[in-house]
PDB file of C-alpha atoms in Angstrom:
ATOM      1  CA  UNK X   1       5.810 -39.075-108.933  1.00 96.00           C
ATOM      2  CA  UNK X   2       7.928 -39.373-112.033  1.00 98.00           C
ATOM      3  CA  UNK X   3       7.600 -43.529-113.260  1.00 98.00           C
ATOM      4  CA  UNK X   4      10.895 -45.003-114.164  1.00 98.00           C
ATOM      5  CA  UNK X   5      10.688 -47.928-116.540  1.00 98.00           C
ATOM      6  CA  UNK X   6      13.533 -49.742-118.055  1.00 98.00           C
ATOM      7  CA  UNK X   7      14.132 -52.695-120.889  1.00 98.00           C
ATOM      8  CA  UNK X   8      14.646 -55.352-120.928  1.00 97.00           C
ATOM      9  CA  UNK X   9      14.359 -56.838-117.450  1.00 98.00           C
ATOM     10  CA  UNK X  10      16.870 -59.504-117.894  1.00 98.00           C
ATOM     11  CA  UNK X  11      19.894 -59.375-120.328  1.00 98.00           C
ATOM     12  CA  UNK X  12      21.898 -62.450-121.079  1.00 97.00           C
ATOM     13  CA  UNK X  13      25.209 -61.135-122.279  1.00 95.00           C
ATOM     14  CA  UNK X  14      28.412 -62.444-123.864  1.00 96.00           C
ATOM     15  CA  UNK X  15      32.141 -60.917-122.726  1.00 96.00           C
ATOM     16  CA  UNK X  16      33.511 -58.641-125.165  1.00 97.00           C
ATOM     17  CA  UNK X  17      30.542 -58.319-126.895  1.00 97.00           C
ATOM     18  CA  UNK X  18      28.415 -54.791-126.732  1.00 97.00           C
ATOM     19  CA  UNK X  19      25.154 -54.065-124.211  1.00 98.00           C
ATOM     20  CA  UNK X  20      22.830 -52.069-123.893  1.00 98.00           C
ATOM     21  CA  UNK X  21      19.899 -50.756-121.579  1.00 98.00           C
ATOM     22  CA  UNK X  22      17.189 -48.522-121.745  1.00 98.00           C
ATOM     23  CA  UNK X  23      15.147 -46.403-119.058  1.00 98.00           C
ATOM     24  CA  UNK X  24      12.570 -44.350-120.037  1.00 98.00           C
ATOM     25  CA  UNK X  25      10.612 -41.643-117.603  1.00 98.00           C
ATOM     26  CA  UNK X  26       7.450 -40.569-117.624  1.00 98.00           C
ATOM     27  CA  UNK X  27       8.172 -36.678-117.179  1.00 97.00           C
ATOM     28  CA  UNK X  28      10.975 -34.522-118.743  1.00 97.00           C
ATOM     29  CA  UNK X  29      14.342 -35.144-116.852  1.00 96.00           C
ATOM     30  CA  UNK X  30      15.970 -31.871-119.024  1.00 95.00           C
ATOM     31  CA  UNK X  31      16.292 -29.148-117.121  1.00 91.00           C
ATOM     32  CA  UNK X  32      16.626 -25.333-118.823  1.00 82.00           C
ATOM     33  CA  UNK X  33      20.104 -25.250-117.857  1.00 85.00           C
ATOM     34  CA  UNK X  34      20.855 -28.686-120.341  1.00 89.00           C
ATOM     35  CA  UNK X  35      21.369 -31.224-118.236  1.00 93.00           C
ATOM     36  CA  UNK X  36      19.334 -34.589-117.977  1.00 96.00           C
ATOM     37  CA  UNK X  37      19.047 -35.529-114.675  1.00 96.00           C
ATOM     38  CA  UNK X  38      19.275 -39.363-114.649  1.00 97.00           C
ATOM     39  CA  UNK X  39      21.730 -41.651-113.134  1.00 98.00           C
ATOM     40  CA  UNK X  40      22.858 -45.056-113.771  1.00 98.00           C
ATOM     41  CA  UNK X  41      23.736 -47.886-110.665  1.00 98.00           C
ATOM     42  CA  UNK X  42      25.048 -51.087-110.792  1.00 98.00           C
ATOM     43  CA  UNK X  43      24.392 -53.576-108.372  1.00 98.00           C
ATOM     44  CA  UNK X  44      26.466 -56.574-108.054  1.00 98.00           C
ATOM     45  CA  UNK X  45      25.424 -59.632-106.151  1.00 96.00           C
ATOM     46  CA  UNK X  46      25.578 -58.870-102.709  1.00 96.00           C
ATOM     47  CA  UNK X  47      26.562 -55.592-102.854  1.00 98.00           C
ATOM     48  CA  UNK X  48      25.019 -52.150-102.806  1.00 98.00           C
ATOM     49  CA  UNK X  49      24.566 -50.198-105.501  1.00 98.00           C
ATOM     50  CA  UNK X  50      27.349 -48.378-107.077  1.00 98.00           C
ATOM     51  CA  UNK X  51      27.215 -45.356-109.101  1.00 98.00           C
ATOM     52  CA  UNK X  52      28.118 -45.750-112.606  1.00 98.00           C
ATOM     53  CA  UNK X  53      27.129 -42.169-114.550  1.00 98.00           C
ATOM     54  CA  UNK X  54      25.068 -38.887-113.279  1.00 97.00           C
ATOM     55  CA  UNK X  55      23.625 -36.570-114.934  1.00 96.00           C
ATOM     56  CA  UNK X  56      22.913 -38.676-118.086  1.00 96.00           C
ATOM     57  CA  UNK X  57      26.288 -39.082-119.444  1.00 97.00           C
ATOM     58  CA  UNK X  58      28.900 -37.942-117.157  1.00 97.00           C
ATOM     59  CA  UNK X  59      30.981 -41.364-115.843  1.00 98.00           C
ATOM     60  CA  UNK X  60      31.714 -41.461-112.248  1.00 97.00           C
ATOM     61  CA  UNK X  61      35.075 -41.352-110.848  1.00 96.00           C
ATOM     62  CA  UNK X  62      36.617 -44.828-111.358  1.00 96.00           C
ATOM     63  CA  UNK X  63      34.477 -46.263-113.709  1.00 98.00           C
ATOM     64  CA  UNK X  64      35.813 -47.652-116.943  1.00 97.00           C
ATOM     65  CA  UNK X  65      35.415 -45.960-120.238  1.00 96.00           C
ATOM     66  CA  UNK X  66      33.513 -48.814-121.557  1.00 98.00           C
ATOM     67  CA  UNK X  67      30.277 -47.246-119.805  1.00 98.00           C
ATOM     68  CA  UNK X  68      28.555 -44.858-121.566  1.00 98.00           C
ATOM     69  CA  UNK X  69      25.385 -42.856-121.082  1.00 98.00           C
ATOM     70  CA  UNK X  70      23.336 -40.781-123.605  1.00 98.00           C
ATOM     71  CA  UNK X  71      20.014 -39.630-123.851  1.00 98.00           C
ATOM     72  CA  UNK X  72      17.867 -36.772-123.430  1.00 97.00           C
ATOM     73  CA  UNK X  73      14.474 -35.771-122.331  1.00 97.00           C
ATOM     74  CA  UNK X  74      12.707 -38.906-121.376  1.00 98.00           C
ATOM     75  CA  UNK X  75      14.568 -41.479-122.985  1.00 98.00           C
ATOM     76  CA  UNK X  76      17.792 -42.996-122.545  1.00 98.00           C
ATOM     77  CA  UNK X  77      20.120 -45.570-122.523  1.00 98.00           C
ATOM     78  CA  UNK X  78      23.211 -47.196-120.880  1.00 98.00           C
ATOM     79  CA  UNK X  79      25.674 -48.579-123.205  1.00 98.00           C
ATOM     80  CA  UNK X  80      28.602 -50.970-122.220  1.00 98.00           C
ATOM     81  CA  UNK X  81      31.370 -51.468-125.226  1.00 98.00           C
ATOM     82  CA  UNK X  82      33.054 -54.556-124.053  1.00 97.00           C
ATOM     83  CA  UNK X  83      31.271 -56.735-121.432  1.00 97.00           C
ATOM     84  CA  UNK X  84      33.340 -57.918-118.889  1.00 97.00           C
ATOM     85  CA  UNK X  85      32.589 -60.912-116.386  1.00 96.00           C
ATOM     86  CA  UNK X  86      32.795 -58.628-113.536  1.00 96.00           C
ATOM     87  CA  UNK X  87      29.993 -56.610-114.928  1.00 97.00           C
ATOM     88  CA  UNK X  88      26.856 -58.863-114.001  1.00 98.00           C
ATOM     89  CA  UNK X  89      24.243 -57.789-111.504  1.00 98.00           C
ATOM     90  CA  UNK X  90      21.244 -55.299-111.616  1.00 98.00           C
ATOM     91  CA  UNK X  91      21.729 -51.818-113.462  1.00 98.00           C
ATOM     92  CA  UNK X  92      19.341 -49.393-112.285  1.00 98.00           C
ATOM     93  CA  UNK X  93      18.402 -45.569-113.861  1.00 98.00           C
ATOM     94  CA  UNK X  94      17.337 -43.066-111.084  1.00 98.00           C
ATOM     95  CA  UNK X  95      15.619 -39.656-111.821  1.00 98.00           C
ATOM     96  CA  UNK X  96      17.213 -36.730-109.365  1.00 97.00           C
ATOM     97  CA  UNK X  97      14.910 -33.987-111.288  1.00 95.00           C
ATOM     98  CA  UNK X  98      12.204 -33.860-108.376  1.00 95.00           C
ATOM     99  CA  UNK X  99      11.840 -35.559-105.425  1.00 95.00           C
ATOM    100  CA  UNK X 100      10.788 -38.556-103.960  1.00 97.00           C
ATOM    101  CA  UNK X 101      13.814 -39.775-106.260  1.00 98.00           C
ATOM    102  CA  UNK X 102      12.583 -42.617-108.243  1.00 98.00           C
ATOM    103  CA  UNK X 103      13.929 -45.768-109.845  1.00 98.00           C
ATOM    104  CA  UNK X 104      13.821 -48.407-112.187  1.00 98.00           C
ATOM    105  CA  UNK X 105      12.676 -51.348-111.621  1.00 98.00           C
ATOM    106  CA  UNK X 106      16.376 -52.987-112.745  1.00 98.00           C
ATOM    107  CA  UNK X 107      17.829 -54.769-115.360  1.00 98.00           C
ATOM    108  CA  UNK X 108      19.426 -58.165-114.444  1.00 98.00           C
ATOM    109  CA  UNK X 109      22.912 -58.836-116.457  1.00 98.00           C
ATOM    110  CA  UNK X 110      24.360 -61.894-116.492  1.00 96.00           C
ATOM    111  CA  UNK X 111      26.232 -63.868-118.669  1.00 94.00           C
ATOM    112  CA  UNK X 112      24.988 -66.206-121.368  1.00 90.00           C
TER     113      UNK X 112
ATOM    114  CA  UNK U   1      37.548 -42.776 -97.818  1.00 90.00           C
ATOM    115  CA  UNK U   2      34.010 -41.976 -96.827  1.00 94.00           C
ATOM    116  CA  UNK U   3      32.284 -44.561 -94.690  1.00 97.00           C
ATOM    117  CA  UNK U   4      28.600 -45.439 -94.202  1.00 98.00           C
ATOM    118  CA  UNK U   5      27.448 -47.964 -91.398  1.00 98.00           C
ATOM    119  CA  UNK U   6      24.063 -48.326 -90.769  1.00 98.00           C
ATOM    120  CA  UNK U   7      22.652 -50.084 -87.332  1.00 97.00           C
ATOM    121  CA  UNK U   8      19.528 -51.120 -85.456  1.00 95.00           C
ATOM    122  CA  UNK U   9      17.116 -53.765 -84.705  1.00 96.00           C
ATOM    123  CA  UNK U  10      17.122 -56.539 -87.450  1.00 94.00           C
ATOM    124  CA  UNK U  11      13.227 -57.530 -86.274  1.00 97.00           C
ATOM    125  CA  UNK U  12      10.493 -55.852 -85.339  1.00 98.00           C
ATOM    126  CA  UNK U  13       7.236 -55.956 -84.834  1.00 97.00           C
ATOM    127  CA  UNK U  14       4.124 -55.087 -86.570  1.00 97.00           C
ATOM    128  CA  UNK U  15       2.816 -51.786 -85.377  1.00 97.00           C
ATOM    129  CA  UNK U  16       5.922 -50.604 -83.507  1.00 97.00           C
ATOM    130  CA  UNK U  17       8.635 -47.980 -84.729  1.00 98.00           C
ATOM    131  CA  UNK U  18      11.677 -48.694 -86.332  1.00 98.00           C
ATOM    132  CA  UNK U  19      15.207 -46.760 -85.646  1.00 98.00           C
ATOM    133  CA  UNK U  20      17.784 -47.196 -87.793  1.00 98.00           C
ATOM    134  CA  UNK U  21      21.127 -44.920 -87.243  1.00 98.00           C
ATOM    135  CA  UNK U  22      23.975 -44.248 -90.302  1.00 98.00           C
ATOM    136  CA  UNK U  23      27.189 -43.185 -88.777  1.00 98.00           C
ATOM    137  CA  UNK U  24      29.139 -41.341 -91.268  1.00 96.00           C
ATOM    138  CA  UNK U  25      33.571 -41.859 -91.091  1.00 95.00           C
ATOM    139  CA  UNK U  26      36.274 -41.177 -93.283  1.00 92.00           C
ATOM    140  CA  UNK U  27      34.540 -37.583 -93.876  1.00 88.00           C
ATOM    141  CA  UNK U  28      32.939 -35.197 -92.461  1.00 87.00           C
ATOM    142  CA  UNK U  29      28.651 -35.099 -91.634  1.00 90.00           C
ATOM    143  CA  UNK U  30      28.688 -31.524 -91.038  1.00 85.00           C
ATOM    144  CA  UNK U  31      30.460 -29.738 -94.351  1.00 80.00           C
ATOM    145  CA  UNK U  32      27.336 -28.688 -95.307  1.00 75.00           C
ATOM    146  CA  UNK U  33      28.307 -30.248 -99.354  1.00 89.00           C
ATOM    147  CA  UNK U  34      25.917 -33.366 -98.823  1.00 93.00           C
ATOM    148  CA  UNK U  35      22.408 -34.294 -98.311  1.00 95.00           C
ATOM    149  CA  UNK U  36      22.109 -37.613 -95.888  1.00 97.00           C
ATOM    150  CA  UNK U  37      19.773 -39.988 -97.556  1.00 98.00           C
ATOM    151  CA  UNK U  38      17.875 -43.108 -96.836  1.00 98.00           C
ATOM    152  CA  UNK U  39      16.666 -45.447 -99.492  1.00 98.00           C
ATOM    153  CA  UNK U  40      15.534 -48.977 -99.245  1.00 98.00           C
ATOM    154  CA  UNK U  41      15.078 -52.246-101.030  1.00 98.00           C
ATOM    155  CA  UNK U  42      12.644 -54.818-100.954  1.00 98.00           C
ATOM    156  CA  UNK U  43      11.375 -57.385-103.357  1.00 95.00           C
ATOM    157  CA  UNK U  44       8.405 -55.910-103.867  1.00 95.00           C
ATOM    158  CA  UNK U  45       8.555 -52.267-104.461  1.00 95.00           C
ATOM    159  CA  UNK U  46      12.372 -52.611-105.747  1.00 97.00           C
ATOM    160  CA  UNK U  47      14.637 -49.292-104.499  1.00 98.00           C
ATOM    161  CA  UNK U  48      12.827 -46.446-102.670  1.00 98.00           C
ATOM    162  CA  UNK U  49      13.635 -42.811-101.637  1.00 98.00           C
ATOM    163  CA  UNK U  50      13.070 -42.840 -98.657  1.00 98.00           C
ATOM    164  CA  UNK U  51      14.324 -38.835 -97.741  1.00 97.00           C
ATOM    165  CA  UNK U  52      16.792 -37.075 -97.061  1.00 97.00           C
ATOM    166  CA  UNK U  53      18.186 -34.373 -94.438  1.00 96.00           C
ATOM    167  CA  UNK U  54      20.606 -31.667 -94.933  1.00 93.00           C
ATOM    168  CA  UNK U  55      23.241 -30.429 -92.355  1.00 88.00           C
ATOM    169  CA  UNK U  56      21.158 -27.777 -91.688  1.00 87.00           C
ATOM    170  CA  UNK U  57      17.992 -30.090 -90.952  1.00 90.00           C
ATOM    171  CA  UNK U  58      16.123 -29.046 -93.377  1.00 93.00           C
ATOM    172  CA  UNK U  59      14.493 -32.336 -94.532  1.00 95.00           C
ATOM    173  CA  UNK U  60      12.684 -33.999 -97.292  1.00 96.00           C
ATOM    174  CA  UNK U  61      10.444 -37.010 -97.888  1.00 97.00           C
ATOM    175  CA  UNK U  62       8.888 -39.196 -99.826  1.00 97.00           C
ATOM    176  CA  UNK U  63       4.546 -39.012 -99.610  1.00 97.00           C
ATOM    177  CA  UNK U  64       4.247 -42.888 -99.812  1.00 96.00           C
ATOM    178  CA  UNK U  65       5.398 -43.037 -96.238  1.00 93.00           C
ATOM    179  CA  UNK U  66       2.411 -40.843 -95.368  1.00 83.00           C
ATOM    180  CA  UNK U  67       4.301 -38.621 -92.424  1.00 91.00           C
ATOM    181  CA  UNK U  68       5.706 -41.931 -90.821  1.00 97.00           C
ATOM    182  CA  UNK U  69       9.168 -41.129 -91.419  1.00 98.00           C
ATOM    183  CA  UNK U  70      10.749 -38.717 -89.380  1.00 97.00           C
ATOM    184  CA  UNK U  71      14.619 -38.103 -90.713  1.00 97.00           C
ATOM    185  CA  UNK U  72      17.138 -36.939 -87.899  1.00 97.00           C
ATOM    186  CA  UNK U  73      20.982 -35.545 -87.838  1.00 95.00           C
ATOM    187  CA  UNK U  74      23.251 -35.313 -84.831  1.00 94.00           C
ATOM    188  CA  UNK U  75      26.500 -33.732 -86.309  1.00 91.00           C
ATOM    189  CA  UNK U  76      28.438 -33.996 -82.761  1.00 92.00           C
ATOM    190  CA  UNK U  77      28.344 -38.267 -83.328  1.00 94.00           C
ATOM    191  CA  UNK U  78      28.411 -37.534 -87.292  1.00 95.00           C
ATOM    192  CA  UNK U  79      25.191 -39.736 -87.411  1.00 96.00           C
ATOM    193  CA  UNK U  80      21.921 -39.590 -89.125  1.00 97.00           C
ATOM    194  CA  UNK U  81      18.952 -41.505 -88.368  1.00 98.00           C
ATOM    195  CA  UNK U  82      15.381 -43.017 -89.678  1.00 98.00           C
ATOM    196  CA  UNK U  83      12.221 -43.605 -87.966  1.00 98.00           C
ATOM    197  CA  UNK U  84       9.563 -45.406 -89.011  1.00 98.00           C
ATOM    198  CA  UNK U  85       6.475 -45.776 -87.334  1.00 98.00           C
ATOM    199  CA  UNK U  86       3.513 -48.203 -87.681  1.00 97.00           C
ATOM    200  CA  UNK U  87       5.791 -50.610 -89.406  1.00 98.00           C
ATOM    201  CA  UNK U  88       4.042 -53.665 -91.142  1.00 97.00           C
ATOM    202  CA  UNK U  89       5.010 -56.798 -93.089  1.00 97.00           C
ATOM    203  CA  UNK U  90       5.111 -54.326 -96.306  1.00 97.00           C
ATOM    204  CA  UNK U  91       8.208 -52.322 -94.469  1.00 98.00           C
ATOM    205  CA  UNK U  92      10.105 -55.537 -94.790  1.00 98.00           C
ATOM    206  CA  UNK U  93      13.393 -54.290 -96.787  1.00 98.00           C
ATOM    207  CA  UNK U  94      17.155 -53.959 -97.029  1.00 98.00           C
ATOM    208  CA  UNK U  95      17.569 -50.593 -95.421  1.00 98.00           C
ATOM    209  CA  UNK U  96      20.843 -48.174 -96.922  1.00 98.00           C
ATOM    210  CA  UNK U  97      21.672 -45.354 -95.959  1.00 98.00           C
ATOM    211  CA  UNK U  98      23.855 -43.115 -98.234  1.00 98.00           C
ATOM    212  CA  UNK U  99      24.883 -39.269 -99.284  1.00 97.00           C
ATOM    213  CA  UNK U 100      24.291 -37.339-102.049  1.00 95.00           C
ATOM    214  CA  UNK U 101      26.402 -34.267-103.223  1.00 92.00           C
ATOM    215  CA  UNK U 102      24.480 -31.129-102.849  1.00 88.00           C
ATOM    216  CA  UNK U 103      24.291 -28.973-106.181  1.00 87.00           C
ATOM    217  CA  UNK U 104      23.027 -25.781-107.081  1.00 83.00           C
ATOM    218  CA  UNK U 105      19.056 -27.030-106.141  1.00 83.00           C
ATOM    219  CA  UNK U 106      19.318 -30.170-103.858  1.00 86.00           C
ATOM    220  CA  UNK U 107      21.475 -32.992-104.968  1.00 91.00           C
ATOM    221  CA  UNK U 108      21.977 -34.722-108.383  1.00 93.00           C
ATOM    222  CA  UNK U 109      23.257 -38.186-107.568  1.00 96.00           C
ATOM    223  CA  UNK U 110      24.377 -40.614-104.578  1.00 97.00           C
ATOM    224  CA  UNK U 111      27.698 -41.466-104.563  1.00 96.00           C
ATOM    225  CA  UNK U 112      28.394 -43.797-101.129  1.00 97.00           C
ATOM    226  CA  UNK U 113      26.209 -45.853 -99.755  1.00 98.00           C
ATOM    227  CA  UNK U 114      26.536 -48.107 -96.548  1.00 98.00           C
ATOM    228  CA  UNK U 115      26.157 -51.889 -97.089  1.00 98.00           C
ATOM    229  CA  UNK U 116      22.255 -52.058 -95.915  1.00 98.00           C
ATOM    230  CA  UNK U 117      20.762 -53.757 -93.159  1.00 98.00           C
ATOM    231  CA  UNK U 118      17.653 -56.412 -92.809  1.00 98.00           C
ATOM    232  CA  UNK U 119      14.534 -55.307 -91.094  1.00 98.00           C
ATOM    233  CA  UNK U 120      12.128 -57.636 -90.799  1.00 98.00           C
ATOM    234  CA  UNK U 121       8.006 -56.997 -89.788  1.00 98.00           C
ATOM    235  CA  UNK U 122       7.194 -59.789 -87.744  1.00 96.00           C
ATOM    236  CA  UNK U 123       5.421 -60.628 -84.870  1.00 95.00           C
TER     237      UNK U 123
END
């Protein structure tokens, strides 16, 4: 199985201020054709997960500009511009490149 | 807007089989665009692929289960369903189902997933 790790663990944030996560995976997620096959989830309390950006860097439908992915290969990272309150809970990375799908094992946001 | 509603039994106990149905609204089960999926979540292992099925039945799953899960479809109720037998304490988990998009090979991301459901292994 492809291992998904992801740094750090737990990130105390402040709003307005930049974040940023990393995931790395233990195989190659690029494929021949270019893309990186890698999503991003948040999980807010409660919830379930929600998807946030596929294929490495391509945002979902309805969510803000102020998530970004990037990346390539085996290593890559989540960026959020502007933290907003609403955006605490877990972020997760998920490899789609073979299955059984695997993730990480979460980042916890939350405000400092 | 695409639904997801998982249901079944919220305990059960060690040794026995667990049945867990999705049923899929707002959408249709049988388009043949998605691959139904069940992952789950529990403190210990984190998220887990569980496997998926296509509309055509073709299935796939995840090794770790060691041929325990069997992955069903019955388009005529638009539901989907997950069995697990010889369930144990270590099954214990937040149960979601949820679809994922098929692309050119298989699927590339999940985009709905139901709200998850408690099973508990106990006796």
């Amino acid at each position: 199985d492809i291992v998904m790790t992801q740094s750090p663990l737990s990130l105390p944030v402040t709003p307005g201020e930049p974040a940023s996560i990393s995931c790395r995976s233990s195989q190659t997620l690029l494929v021949a054709h270019g893309y990186n096959y890698l999503d991003w989830y948040l999980q807010k309390p409660g919830q379930s997960p929600q998807l946030l950006i596929y294929l490495g860097s391509h945002r979902a439908s309805g969510v803000p500009d102020r998530f970004s992915g990037t990346g390539s290969g085996t290593d890559f990272t989540l960026k959020i511009s502007r933290v907003e309150a609403e955006d605490v809970g877990t972020y997760y990375c998920m490899q789609t490149k073979e299955t059984p799908f695997t993730f990480g094992p979460g980042t916890k946001v939350d405000i400092k | 807007q695409v639904q997801l509603q998982e249901s079944g039994p919220g305990l059960v106990k060690p040794s026995e089989t667990l049945s867990l149905t999705c049923t899929v609204s707002g959408g249709s089960i049988n388009s043949g665009r998605y691959y139904w999926t069940w992952v789950r979540q529990s403190a210990v292992k984190g998220l887990e692929w569980i496997g998926r099925i296509y509309t055509s039945g073709n299935t796939n799953y995840n090794p770790s289960f060691k041929s325990r899960v069997t992955i069903s479809i019955d388009t005529s109720r638009s539901q989907f369903s997950l069995k697990v037998t010889s369930m144990t304490a270590a099954d214990t988990a937040v149960y979601y189902c949820a679809r994922c998009p098929a692309a050119e090979v298989g699927c590339d991301y999940i985009d709905y997933w139901g709200q998850g459901t408690l099973v508990t292994v106990s006796s």
